[in-house]
Amino acid sequence: MMILLAVIFTAVAGLIWAKINGKAIPTLVIIMLAFMGLCFAGVIAFVNKGEDYLAHHALRWQPLEPDKIAEYVSQGKIVFVDITADWCVPCQTNKANVLHREQVVNQLNQPHIVLMQGNWTEADTVIEQYMGQQAVAGTPFNKIYGAAYPNGIELPKVLIIDDIAKSLSLGSVDLS
């Protein structure tokens, strides 16, 4: 992409040089090509935020085991539950915008945090029973359990990065 951007700006410079040397180059062509180059540079800057887009591969998800949540919390751990499905568009959006982002991966990838995921792409009785206990009918569903909130903090359906940081900090507070 950087090569294409360099070609665009080289073309703009070449057209300006040709126009200065008397060639009949319409000014609008130069302006439009320069504008296109600036837009393309903006897209490159947006896409290349300097983060590792494969960081989520380091997350240590284990299958959802609702019976173990209280045990982990009693050990001082924070449990992050993610109920997702491949066909769930909001789930995929939450992954792309939040859960797979490097800064969130770094927050979740701590030794005191247990990640449990239920993939509801296909029928699963464990997930169905858990969701029934939570009185929730569908995905996405995320909940964080911790010492201060042994019954969990349910996160919004549409996640933002701050939701994770705030919930993790609340979940680790010991109110005893």
Tab-separated table of C-alpha atoms in Angstrom:
chain	number	residue	atom	x	y	z
A	1	MET	CA	0.000	0.000	0.000
A	2	MET	CA	2.879	2.315	0.747
A	3	ILE	CA	4.272	1.678	-2.738
A	4	LEU	CA	0.961	2.663	-4.326
A	5	LEU	CA	0.881	5.810	-2.195
A	6	ALA	CA	4.429	6.653	-3.319
A	7	VAL	CA	3.421	6.121	-6.969
A	8	ILE	CA	0.427	8.473	-6.580
A	9	PHE	CA	2.499	11.264	-5.041
A	10	THR	CA	5.297	10.736	-7.559
A	11	ALA	CA	2.707	11.097	-10.329
A	12	VAL	CA	1.417	14.329	-8.735
A	13	ALA	CA	4.968	15.690	-8.524
A	14	GLY	CA	5.612	14.660	-12.145
A	15	LEU	CA	2.425	16.334	-13.358
A	16	ILE	CA	3.259	19.537	-11.468
A	17	TRP	CA	6.769	19.517	-12.954
A	18	ALA	CA	5.348	18.937	-16.463
A	19	LYS	CA	2.815	21.768	-16.016
A	20	ILE	CA	5.567	24.147	-14.856
A	21	ASN	CA	7.567	23.218	-17.972
A	22	GLY	CA	4.705	24.227	-20.245
A	23	LYS	CA	2.795	20.967	-20.778
A	24	ALA	CA	-0.991	21.294	-21.090
A	25	ILE	CA	-1.945	19.428	-17.907
A	26	PRO	CA	-5.355	20.403	-16.486
A	27	THR	CA	-4.981	21.736	-12.933
A	28	LEU	CA	-8.095	19.800	-11.899
A	29	VAL	CA	-6.340	16.517	-12.768
A	30	ILE	CA	-3.446	17.391	-10.479
A	31	ILE	CA	-5.795	18.480	-7.682
A	32	MET	CA	-7.931	15.328	-7.962
A	33	LEU	CA	-4.897	13.034	-8.002
A	34	ALA	CA	-3.422	14.835	-4.970
A	35	PHE	CA	-6.778	14.581	-3.178
A	36	MET	CA	-6.967	10.870	-3.971
A	37	GLY	CA	-3.450	10.441	-2.592
A	38	LEU	CA	-4.364	12.240	0.626
A	39	CYS	CA	-7.493	10.097	1.039
A	40	PHE	CA	-5.477	6.950	0.445
A	41	ALA	CA	-2.885	8.124	2.987
A	42	GLY	CA	-5.702	8.630	5.489
A	43	VAL	CA	-6.956	5.091	4.925
A	44	ILE	CA	-3.437	3.712	5.382
A	45	ALA	CA	-3.011	5.705	8.607
A	46	PHE	CA	-6.376	4.420	9.887
A	47	VAL	CA	-5.618	0.794	9.050
A	48	ASN	CA	-2.036	0.879	10.339
A	49	LYS	CA	-2.662	2.032	13.887
A	50	GLY	CA	0.567	0.444	14.923
A	51	GLU	CA	-1.041	-2.449	16.711
A	52	ASP	CA	-0.646	-6.169	16.300
A	53	TYR	CA	-3.792	-7.416	14.568
A	54	LEU	CA	-2.904	-11.010	15.348
A	55	ALA	CA	-2.518	-10.422	19.095
A	56	HIS	CA	-5.803	-12.221	19.798
A	57	HIS	CA	-4.115	-15.532	18.955
A	58	ALA	CA	-2.337	-15.260	22.310
A	59	LEU	CA	-5.607	-15.369	24.278
A	60	ARG	CA	-6.006	-18.556	26.306
A	61	TRP	CA	-9.713	-19.362	25.879
A	62	GLN	CA	-11.046	-22.425	27.594
A	63	PRO	CA	-14.487	-23.924	27.084
A	64	LEU	CA	-17.330	-22.519	29.157
A	65	GLU	CA	-17.583	-24.391	32.460
A	66	PRO	CA	-20.131	-22.506	34.602
A	67	ASP	CA	-19.519	-24.792	37.599
A	68	LYS	CA	-15.890	-23.634	37.828
A	69	ILE	CA	-16.603	-19.876	37.827
A	70	ALA	CA	-17.230	-19.628	41.603
A	71	GLU	CA	-14.121	-21.725	42.313
A	72	TYR	CA	-11.925	-19.414	40.211
A	73	VAL	CA	-13.423	-16.307	41.839
A	74	SER	CA	-12.782	-17.783	45.325
A	75	GLN	CA	-9.127	-18.170	44.288
A	76	GLY	CA	-8.982	-14.417	43.579
A	77	LYS	CA	-9.224	-14.769	39.831
A	78	ILE	CA	-11.354	-12.786	37.420
A	79	VAL	CA	-13.429	-14.831	34.969
A	80	PHE	CA	-14.361	-13.317	31.622
A	81	VAL	CA	-17.181	-15.187	29.882
A	82	ASP	CA	-17.811	-14.707	26.169
A	83	ILE	CA	-20.788	-16.405	24.524
A	84	THR	CA	-20.428	-16.068	20.778
A	85	ALA	CA	-21.409	-17.718	17.499
A	86	ASP	CA	-19.983	-17.666	14.004
A	87	TRP	CA	-23.351	-16.546	12.575
A	88	CYS	CA	-23.714	-13.697	15.104
A	89	VAL	CA	-22.835	-10.428	13.350
A	90	PRO	CA	-22.700	-8.348	16.589
A	91	CYS	CA	-20.361	-11.005	18.059
A	92	GLN	CA	-17.999	-10.675	15.108
A	93	THR	CA	-18.181	-6.879	15.391
A	94	ASN	CA	-17.320	-7.056	19.102
A	95	LYS	CA	-14.348	-9.257	18.265
A	96	ALA	CA	-13.053	-6.962	15.537
A	97	ASN	CA	-13.635	-3.691	17.384
A	98	VAL	CA	-12.804	-4.757	20.930
A	99	LEU	CA	-11.866	-8.324	21.869
A	100	HIS	CA	-9.217	-8.774	19.179
A	101	ARG	CA	-7.629	-5.358	19.701
A	102	GLU	CA	-4.097	-5.495	21.071
A	103	GLN	CA	-4.743	-3.300	24.119
A	104	VAL	CA	-7.725	-5.456	25.147
A	105	VAL	CA	-5.766	-8.655	24.498
A	106	ASN	CA	-3.044	-7.319	26.812
A	107	GLN	CA	-5.645	-6.630	29.519
A	108	LEU	CA	-7.251	-10.064	29.176
A	109	ASN	CA	-4.013	-12.000	28.865
A	110	GLN	CA	-3.074	-11.699	32.548
A	111	PRO	CA	-2.362	-14.697	34.789
A	112	HIS	CA	-5.199	-13.798	37.197
A	113	ILE	CA	-7.804	-13.703	34.414
A	114	VAL	CA	-9.555	-16.860	33.241
A	115	LEU	CA	-11.151	-16.660	29.798
A	116	MET	CA	-14.153	-18.911	29.182
A	117	GLN	CA	-15.843	-18.993	25.820
A	118	GLY	CA	-19.008	-20.685	24.730
A	119	ASN	CA	-19.313	-20.989	20.970
A	120	TRP	CA	-23.013	-21.320	20.224
A	121	THR	CA	-22.546	-21.836	16.485
A	122	GLU	CA	-24.022	-25.270	17.015
A	123	ALA	CA	-26.441	-26.395	19.733
A	124	ASP	CA	-24.747	-26.872	23.101
A	125	THR	CA	-26.553	-27.867	26.294
A	126	VAL	CA	-23.940	-26.310	28.611
A	127	ILE	CA	-24.354	-22.937	26.897
A	128	GLU	CA	-28.144	-23.283	26.795
A	129	GLN	CA	-28.300	-24.025	30.541
A	130	TYR	CA	-25.917	-21.171	31.376
A	131	MET	CA	-27.830	-18.694	29.233
A	132	GLY	CA	-31.088	-19.881	30.819
A	133	GLN	CA	-29.650	-19.211	34.289
A	134	GLN	CA	-28.618	-15.754	33.111
A	135	ALA	CA	-32.123	-15.159	31.689
A	136	VAL	CA	-30.604	-14.222	28.339
A	137	ALA	CA	-31.878	-15.561	25.046
A	138	GLY	CA	-29.083	-14.869	22.607
A	139	THR	CA	-25.667	-13.692	21.648
A	140	PRO	CA	-23.520	-11.728	22.092
A	141	PHE	CA	-23.227	-12.183	25.830
A	142	ASN	CA	-20.236	-11.176	27.947
A	143	LYS	CA	-19.933	-11.239	31.705
A	144	ILE	CA	-17.071	-10.629	34.097
A	145	TYR	CA	-16.924	-12.306	37.507
A	146	GLY	CA	-14.580	-11.253	40.285
A	147	ALA	CA	-14.142	-10.896	44.045
A	148	ALA	CA	-16.325	-7.775	44.215
A	149	TYR	CA	-18.923	-9.224	41.849
A	150	PRO	CA	-19.158	-12.997	42.337
A	151	ASN	CA	-22.499	-12.966	40.468
A	152	GLY	CA	-20.872	-11.127	37.597
A	153	ILE	CA	-21.105	-7.864	35.726
A	154	GLU	CA	-22.983	-8.201	32.437
A	155	LEU	CA	-21.433	-6.141	29.678
A	156	PRO	CA	-23.428	-4.312	26.998
A	157	LYS	CA	-24.304	-6.194	23.797
A	158	VAL	CA	-22.225	-3.727	21.775
A	159	LEU	CA	-18.826	-3.542	23.427
A	160	ILE	CA	-16.412	-0.650	23.536
A	161	ILE	CA	-12.826	-0.918	24.720
A	162	ASP	CA	-13.515	1.011	27.929
A	163	ASP	CA	-16.170	-1.556	28.950
A	164	ILE	CA	-13.487	-4.203	29.354
A	165	ALA	CA	-11.039	-2.079	31.356
A	166	LYS	CA	-13.725	-0.716	33.688
A	167	SER	CA	-15.302	-4.132	34.288
A	168	LEU	CA	-11.954	-5.811	34.908
A	169	SER	CA	-11.022	-3.180	37.469
A	170	LEU	CA	-14.400	-3.522	39.204
A	171	GLY	CA	-14.174	-7.285	39.180
A	172	SER	CA	-10.850	-7.281	40.985
A	173	VAL	CA	-11.865	-5.012	43.850
A	174	ASP	CA	-12.137	-6.867	47.137
A	175	LEU	CA	-14.875	-5.322	49.264
A	176	SER	CA	-14.294	-7.538	52.332
